[in-house]
């Protein structure tokens, strides 16, 4: 069977770490899988491995300077960024990771990184204390927030003879990560997926609203996961402090449940699936005061009317072949309530998260879910919202198949 790396154009960035010798093995392994490899190396990287070795392995000149030394040809980092299907920086030193996180483009590698249109994978390599330093942790978090994939270093004996976490992951593992990425990338190609995310704000007067604690993190992670697998994503988002990164995500910003209903029902008409992750208000003020409500009385009553249930409306609108996924955040009798919603809203499956589970629910970076369909109840362990998103999208992909 041919590898998912067949014909893929990979920029391999090499920095000044002793693990640079493994980059030669990585380049060779990628080429054996059918990939085309262009190496970009930092000046310090060249102290650890010679460009002659690398260019012999890849059959391409190694790029390290803005200008080729012999004939003065200019190397366009923009062209490399457009050419690549992926960039892998292996090994990535603390210094390069810091430069990438902060846009310090003082060499060809970081300049190429900043111009990169394709997904970027970073395989750190450094001594355990450098890896554990708060600045390294923070810079890696920044890279994650840019949508870059971090290939965590392994634990073991380091070049310093100290033992700990910091060893660059082995070339064969890095190849597996890339192969896995490219093989899942096609799973949702040609599919349009609508995702709702975040809270809704229901206006009371010009300065006040009824809202909830939803951060939108789970919905945004789902949007990124679908886009990474090739889908065209429409993200209907309530007010959150997040921004979608992937170019295949179109965000429609809404505020109220009514606006979310309008946008979502219109977009679902020609969609293949809807994932309803938003924490939509169930009630909204019957009327919105035109001016700020004054503190004149001892008490204030607001009359609320129900909002439209978007999930139930899409469940009625759903055609053959369309999929619909809902969420249930419960505090009691979780399974029973989730099953009831699965039926009432005509969902294909429902993702249950319980406020009783530590680390699950609102504003956390982790979640613990159970996926419920008409046949099975599948509990998952506590994971990052990104990993949870992948589990949910795996299920969606299996239903499409
Ligand atoms: O009934 P409940 O609000 O608990 O159902 C949760 C599920 O229904 C979620 O998927 C949520 O996004 C969706 N929902 C909706 N419109 C509403 C209320 C909830 O789409 N008005």
Coordinates of C-alpha atoms and ligand atoms in Angstrom, one line a residue:
X1 CA 0.0 0.0 0.0
X2 CA 1.4 3.4 -0.9
X3 CA 2.2 5.8 2.0
X4 CA 0.2 8.9 2.6
X5 CA 3.5 10.7 2.3
X6 CA 3.8 9.7 -1.4
X7 CA 4.4 12.8 -3.5
X8 CA 4.2 15.2 -0.4
X9 CA 6.5 18.1 -0.4
X10 CA 8.1 18.5 3.0
X11 CA 10.3 21.3 4.3
X12 CA 12.6 19.9 6.9
X13 CA 14.0 22.6 9.2
X14 CA 17.2 21.7 11.2
X15 CA 18.5 23.7 14.1
X16 CA 21.7 23.6 16.3
X17 CA 21.1 20.6 18.5
X18 CA 23.1 17.4 18.8
X19 CA 20.0 15.6 17.6
X20 CA 20.6 17.2 14.2
X21 CA 22.3 13.9 13.2
X22 CA 18.9 12.2 13.4
X23 CA 17.6 14.7 10.9
X24 CA 19.6 12.9 8.2
X25 CA 17.9 9.6 9.1
X26 CA 14.5 11.5 9.1
X27 CA 15.2 13.0 5.6
X28 CA 16.1 9.5 4.3
X29 CA 13.0 7.9 5.8
X30 CA 10.7 10.6 4.3
X31 CA 12.2 10.1 0.9
X32 CA 11.8 6.4 1.1
X33 CA 8.1 7.0 1.7
X34 CA 7.9 8.9 -1.5
X35 CA 8.1 12.5 -0.1
X36 CA 10.2 15.3 -1.7
X37 CA 12.3 16.9 1.0
X38 CA 13.7 20.5 1.0
X39 CA 16.1 21.2 3.9
X40 CA 16.4 24.6 5.5
X41 CA 19.1 24.7 8.2
X42 CA 20.1 27.4 10.7
X43 CA 23.8 28.5 10.9
X44 CA 24.1 26.6 14.3
X45 CA 22.6 23.5 12.6
X46 CA 25.5 23.4 10.2
X47 CA 27.9 23.1 13.1
X48 CA 26.3 19.7 13.9
X49 CA 25.7 18.2 10.5
X50 CA 27.1 19.1 7.1
X51 CA 24.9 20.4 4.3
X52 CA 26.9 18.1 1.9
X53 CA 25.4 15.0 3.7
X54 CA 22.0 16.5 3.7
X55 CA 22.0 17.6 0.0
X56 CA 23.3 14.2 -1.0
X57 CA 20.4 12.5 0.8
X58 CA 17.7 14.8 -0.6
X59 CA 19.2 15.5 -4.1
X60 CA 18.5 19.2 -3.4
X61 CA 20.8 22.0 -2.3
X62 CA 20.4 22.8 1.4
X63 CA 19.1 26.3 2.1
X64 CA 20.6 28.2 4.9
X65 CA 21.3 31.7 3.8
X66 CA 19.0 34.3 2.2
X67 CA 21.4 34.3 -0.8
X68 CA 23.1 31.3 -2.3
X69 CA 26.8 31.8 -1.6
X70 CA 28.2 30.9 -5.1
X71 CA 26.0 32.8 -7.5
X72 CA 24.2 35.2 -5.2
X73 CA 20.7 33.7 -6.1
X74 CA 18.0 34.8 -3.7
X75 CA 16.2 32.1 -1.9
X76 CA 12.5 33.1 -1.6
X77 CA 11.1 32.0 1.7
X78 CA 7.7 32.9 0.4
X79 CA 8.0 30.4 -2.5
X80 CA 9.1 27.7 -0.1
X81 CA 6.1 28.5 2.1
X82 CA 3.8 28.1 -0.9
X83 CA 5.5 24.9 -2.2
X84 CA 5.3 22.9 0.9
X85 CA 2.6 20.4 2.0
X86 CA 4.1 20.4 5.5
X87 CA 7.0 21.8 7.4
X88 CA 8.8 19.8 10.1
X89 CA 11.3 21.4 12.4
X90 CA 13.4 18.5 13.8
X91 CA 15.3 19.1 15.9
X92 CA 13.9 22.3 17.3
X93 CA 16.0 24.0 19.9
X94 CA 14.7 26.2 22.7
X95 CA 16.1 29.2 20.9
X96 CA 14.4 28.5 17.6
X97 CA 11.1 27.7 19.4
X98 CA 11.4 31.1 21.1
X99 CA 12.1 32.9 17.8
X100 CA 9.1 31.1 16.2
X101 CA 6.8 32.0 19.0
X102 CA 7.8 35.7 18.9
X103 CA 8.4 36.2 15.1
X104 CA 12.2 36.8 15.4
X105 CA 13.0 36.1 11.7
X106 CA 16.7 36.6 11.8
X107 CA 17.5 33.4 9.8
X108 CA 16.2 31.6 6.8
X109 CA 14.5 28.9 8.9
X110 CA 12.3 31.2 11.0
X111 CA 11.6 33.4 8.0
X112 CA 10.4 30.3 6.1
X113 CA 8.3 29.3 9.1
X114 CA 6.6 32.7 9.2
X115 CA 5.8 32.4 5.5
X116 CA 4.5 28.8 5.8
X117 CA 1.0 28.2 4.5
X118 CA 1.1 24.4 5.3
X119 CA 0.8 22.7 8.6
X120 CA 3.9 22.9 10.8
X121 CA 5.3 20.1 13.1
X122 CA 7.8 20.9 15.8
X123 CA 10.0 18.2 17.4
X124 CA 11.8 19.8 20.3
X125 CA 15.3 18.6 21.4
X126 CA 17.1 20.0 24.4
X127 CA 18.4 19.2 27.8
X128 CA 15.8 18.4 30.5
X129 CA 16.2 21.7 32.4
X130 CA 15.8 23.8 29.3
X131 CA 12.7 21.8 28.3
X132 CA 11.2 22.3 31.7
X133 CA 12.0 26.0 31.8
X134 CA 8.8 28.2 32.0
X135 CA 9.9 30.1 28.9
X136 CA 10.1 26.9 26.9
X137 CA 6.7 25.8 28.2
X138 CA 5.2 29.1 27.4
X139 CA 6.7 29.3 23.9
X140 CA 5.5 25.8 23.1
X141 CA 2.0 26.8 24.3
X142 CA 2.2 29.8 22.0
X143 CA 3.1 27.6 19.0
X144 CA 0.2 25.3 19.9
X145 CA -2.1 28.3 19.9
X146 CA -0.9 29.1 16.4
X147 CA -2.2 25.7 15.4
X148 CA 1.3 24.1 15.1
X149 CA 1.7 20.4 16.0
X150 CA 4.2 19.7 18.8
X151 CA 5.8 16.3 18.6
X152 CA 6.6 15.9 22.3
X153 CA 10.2 14.8 23.1
X154 CA 10.7 11.4 24.7
X155 CA 12.3 10.7 28.1
X156 CA 15.6 9.0 28.3
X157 CA 19.3 9.5 28.4
X158 CA 20.3 12.9 26.9
X159 CA 23.5 13.9 25.2
X160 CA 24.6 15.5 28.5
X161 CA 24.2 12.0 30.1
X162 CA 21.4 13.4 32.3
X163 CA 18.2 11.4 32.2
X164 CA 14.9 13.1 31.6
X165 CA 12.5 14.6 29.0
X166 CA 14.1 16.4 26.1
X167 CA 15.2 13.8 23.6
X168 CA 13.9 14.4 20.2
X169 CA 11.4 11.9 19.1
X170 CA 12.8 9.1 16.9
X171 CA 12.7 9.7 13.2
X172 CA 10.4 6.7 12.6
X173 CA 7.9 8.1 15.1
X174 CA 8.0 11.5 13.4
X175 CA 7.4 9.8 10.0
X176 CA 4.4 8.0 11.6
X177 CA 3.0 11.3 12.9
X178 CA 3.2 12.8 9.4
X179 CA 1.7 9.8 7.7
X180 CA -1.1 9.8 10.2
X181 CA -1.7 13.5 9.6
X182 CA -1.8 13.1 5.8
X183 CA -4.0 10.1 5.9
X184 CA -6.7 11.7 8.1
X185 CA -6.4 15.0 6.1
X186 CA -8.6 13.6 3.3
X187 CA -11.3 12.1 5.5
X188 CA -13.7 15.0 5.3
X189 CA -12.7 16.5 1.9
X190 CA -15.7 17.7 0.1
X191 CA -17.9 17.9 3.2
X192 CA -19.5 21.0 4.6
X193 CA -19.9 21.1 8.4
X194 CA -21.7 23.6 10.5
X195 CA -20.5 24.0 14.1
X196 CA -22.1 26.2 16.8
X197 CA -19.8 27.4 19.6
X198 CA -19.7 29.6 22.7
X199 CA -22.5 31.2 24.7
X200 CA -25.3 33.4 23.6
X201 CA -26.0 36.9 25.1
X202 CA -29.7 37.8 25.5
X203 CA -30.0 41.5 25.9
X204 CA -31.9 43.0 28.8
X205 CA -31.1 46.7 28.1
X206 CA -28.3 48.5 26.2
X207 CA -25.7 47.5 28.8
X208 CA -26.8 44.2 30.3
X209 CA -27.4 40.7 29.1
X210 CA -28.1 37.1 30.3
X211 CA -25.2 34.9 29.3
X212 CA -23.4 31.8 30.5
X213 CA -19.8 30.5 31.3
X214 CA -19.2 28.8 27.9
X215 CA -15.7 29.7 26.6
X216 CA -16.2 28.3 23.1
X217 CA -13.0 26.2 23.4
X218 CA -14.7 22.9 22.6
X219 CA -16.5 24.2 19.6
X220 CA -13.4 26.0 18.2
X221 CA -11.3 22.8 18.7
X222 CA -14.0 20.8 16.8
X223 CA -13.9 23.4 14.0
X224 CA -10.1 23.1 13.7
X225 CA -10.3 19.3 13.8
X226 CA -12.8 19.2 11.0
X227 CA -10.8 21.7 8.9
X228 CA -7.6 19.7 9.4
X229 CA -9.4 16.7 7.9
X230 CA -10.3 18.6 4.8
X231 CA -13.8 19.8 5.6
X232 CA -15.2 23.2 4.7
X233 CA -16.3 24.5 8.1
X234 CA -18.9 27.2 9.0
X235 CA -18.4 28.2 12.6
X236 CA -21.4 30.0 14.1
X237 CA -19.9 31.6 17.2
X238 CA -21.4 33.4 20.1
X239 CA -19.2 36.1 21.8
X240 CA -15.9 34.5 22.8
X241 CA -12.2 35.5 23.1
X242 CA -11.1 33.0 20.4
X243 CA -10.2 33.2 16.8
X244 CA -10.3 30.3 14.4
X245 CA -6.9 29.7 12.7
X246 CA -7.5 27.3 9.8
X247 CA -8.1 29.0 6.4
X248 CA -11.0 26.6 5.7
X249 CA -13.0 27.9 8.7
X250 CA -15.5 30.7 7.9
X251 CA -16.7 32.2 11.2
X252 CA -20.2 33.9 11.5
X253 CA -20.2 36.0 14.6
X254 CA -23.6 36.2 16.4
X255 CA -24.7 37.4 19.8
X256 CA -28.2 36.1 20.6
X257 CA -29.9 32.7 20.4
X258 CA -32.2 34.1 17.7
X259 CA -29.3 35.2 15.5
X260 CA -27.6 31.8 16.0
X261 CA -30.8 30.1 15.0
X262 CA -31.1 32.2 11.8
X263 CA -27.4 31.6 10.7
X264 CA -27.4 27.9 11.6
X265 CA -30.7 26.9 10.0
X266 CA -29.7 28.8 6.8
X267 CA -26.3 27.2 6.6
X268 CA -27.4 23.6 7.5
X269 CA -29.6 23.5 4.3
X270 CA -26.6 22.5 2.1
X271 CA -24.4 21.1 4.8
X272 CA -23.4 17.5 5.3
X273 CA -23.3 17.7 9.1
X274 CA -24.1 19.9 12.0
X275 CA -22.3 19.8 15.4
X276 CA -24.2 21.9 18.0
X277 CA -21.7 22.7 20.7
X278 CA -23.0 26.1 21.7
X279 CA -24.5 26.8 25.1
X280 CA -27.6 28.5 23.8
X281 CA -29.9 30.4 26.1
X282 CA -33.2 28.6 26.7
X283 CA -34.9 31.9 27.6
X284 CA -34.6 35.5 26.5
X285 CA -36.2 38.7 27.8
X286 CA -39.7 39.2 26.4
X287 CA -38.8 42.8 25.6
X288 CA -35.5 44.7 25.6
X289 CA -35.5 48.0 27.5
X290 CA -34.5 50.9 25.2
X291 CA -32.6 52.7 27.9
X292 CA -30.5 51.5 30.9
X293 CA -32.8 50.1 33.6
X294 CA -32.5 52.4 36.6
X295 CA -32.1 51.3 40.2
X296 CA -35.4 52.9 41.3
X297 CA -37.2 50.0 42.9
X298 CA -36.3 47.4 45.5
X299 CA -36.7 44.6 43.1
X300 CA -36.9 43.9 39.4
X301 CA -38.7 41.2 37.6
X302 CA -37.8 40.2 34.1
X303 CA -40.3 38.3 32.0
X304 CA -38.6 35.7 29.8
X305 CA -39.8 33.8 26.8
X306 CA -38.4 30.6 25.4
X307 CA -35.8 30.7 22.6
X308 CA -36.0 28.4 19.6
X309 CA -34.2 25.1 20.1
X310 CA -31.7 25.1 17.2
X311 CA -30.9 21.4 17.6
X312 CA -34.5 20.4 17.5
X313 CA -35.2 22.6 14.4
X314 CA -32.2 21.1 12.5
X315 CA -33.4 17.6 13.6
X316 CA -36.7 18.3 11.9
X317 CA -35.0 19.8 8.8
X318 CA -32.5 17.0 8.5
X319 CA -32.5 15.1 5.2
X320 CA -31.2 11.6 4.4
X321 CA -27.5 11.5 4.5
X322 CA -27.2 14.6 6.7
X323 CA -25.7 14.1 10.2
X324 CA -26.5 15.9 13.4
X325 CA -24.5 15.9 16.6
X326 CA -25.5 17.5 19.9
X327 CA -24.0 18.1 23.3
X328 CA -25.5 17.6 26.7
X329 CA -24.1 19.2 29.8
X330 CA -25.8 17.7 32.7
X331 CA -25.7 17.9 36.5
X332 CA -27.9 14.9 37.3
X333 CA -29.4 11.8 35.8
X334 CA -27.0 12.4 33.0
X335 CA -27.5 9.3 30.8
X336 CA -31.2 9.5 31.0
X337 CA -31.3 13.2 30.0
X338 CA -28.8 12.7 27.2
X339 CA -30.8 9.8 25.7
X340 CA -34.0 11.8 25.9
X341 CA -32.3 14.7 23.9
X342 CA -30.9 12.3 21.4
X343 CA -34.4 11.2 20.5
X344 CA -36.2 14.5 20.9
X345 CA -33.7 16.4 18.8
X346 CA -33.3 13.6 16.2
X347 CA -29.5 13.5 16.7
X348 CA -27.2 10.8 15.3
X349 CA -25.2 10.9 18.5
X350 CA -24.9 13.1 21.6
X351 CA -21.8 14.0 23.5
X352 CA -22.4 14.1 27.2
X353 CA -20.2 16.0 29.6
X354 CA -21.0 16.2 33.2
X355 CA -20.4 19.1 35.5
X356 CA -19.7 16.5 38.2
X357 CA -16.5 15.4 36.5
X358 CA -13.4 17.3 37.5
X359 CA -11.7 19.0 34.5
X360 CA -14.9 18.7 32.3
X361 CA -17.2 21.4 31.1
X362 CA -16.9 25.2 31.0
X363 CA -13.7 27.2 30.7
X364 CA -11.3 24.3 31.2
X365 CA -8.8 23.1 28.6
X366 CA -9.8 19.5 29.2
X367 CA -13.0 17.6 28.9
X368 CA -14.3 14.1 29.8
X369 CA -17.0 12.9 27.5
X370 CA -19.3 10.0 26.9
X371 CA -20.6 9.5 23.3
X372 CA -24.1 8.1 23.2
X373 CA -25.9 6.8 20.2
X374 CA -28.9 4.5 19.8
X375 CA -26.8 1.4 20.2
X376 CA -23.8 2.3 22.4
X377 CA -22.6 4.3 25.4
X378 CA -18.9 5.0 25.0
X379 CA -17.0 6.7 27.9
X380 CA -13.7 8.4 27.3
X381 CA -10.9 9.4 29.8
X382 CA -10.1 13.0 30.6
X383 CA -8.3 14.5 27.7
X384 CA -7.4 17.9 26.2
X385 CA -10.2 19.5 24.3
X386 CA -8.1 19.0 21.1
X387 CA -7.9 15.2 21.7
X388 CA -11.6 15.1 22.6
X389 CA -12.4 16.9 19.4
X390 CA -10.5 14.2 17.5
X391 CA -12.5 11.5 19.2
X392 CA -15.7 13.2 18.3
X393 CA -14.7 13.7 14.7
X394 CA -13.5 10.1 14.4
X395 CA -17.0 9.1 15.3
X396 CA -18.5 11.5 12.7
X397 CA -16.1 10.1 10.0
X398 CA -17.2 6.5 10.8
X399 CA -20.8 7.5 10.3
X400 CA -20.0 9.1 6.9
X401 CA -18.3 5.9 5.8
Ligands
LIG1 O1 -31.7 20.9 25.8 P1 -30.3 21.3 26.0 O2 -30.0 22.7 25.9 O3 -29.6 20.7 27.2 O4 -29.6 20.6 24.7 C1 -28.2 20.7 24.5 C2 -28.0 20.6 23.0 O5 -28.9 21.3 22.2 C3 -26.7 21.2 22.6 O6 -26.2 20.5 21.5 C4 -27.0 22.6 22.3 O7 -26.1 23.2 21.4 C5 -28.3 22.5 21.6 N1 -29.3 23.6 21.8 C6 -29.6 24.3 20.7 N2 -30.5 25.4 20.8 C7 -31.0 25.7 22.0 C8 -30.7 25.0 23.1 C9 -29.8 23.9 23.0 O8 -29.1 24.0 19.6 N3 -31.9 26.7 22.0

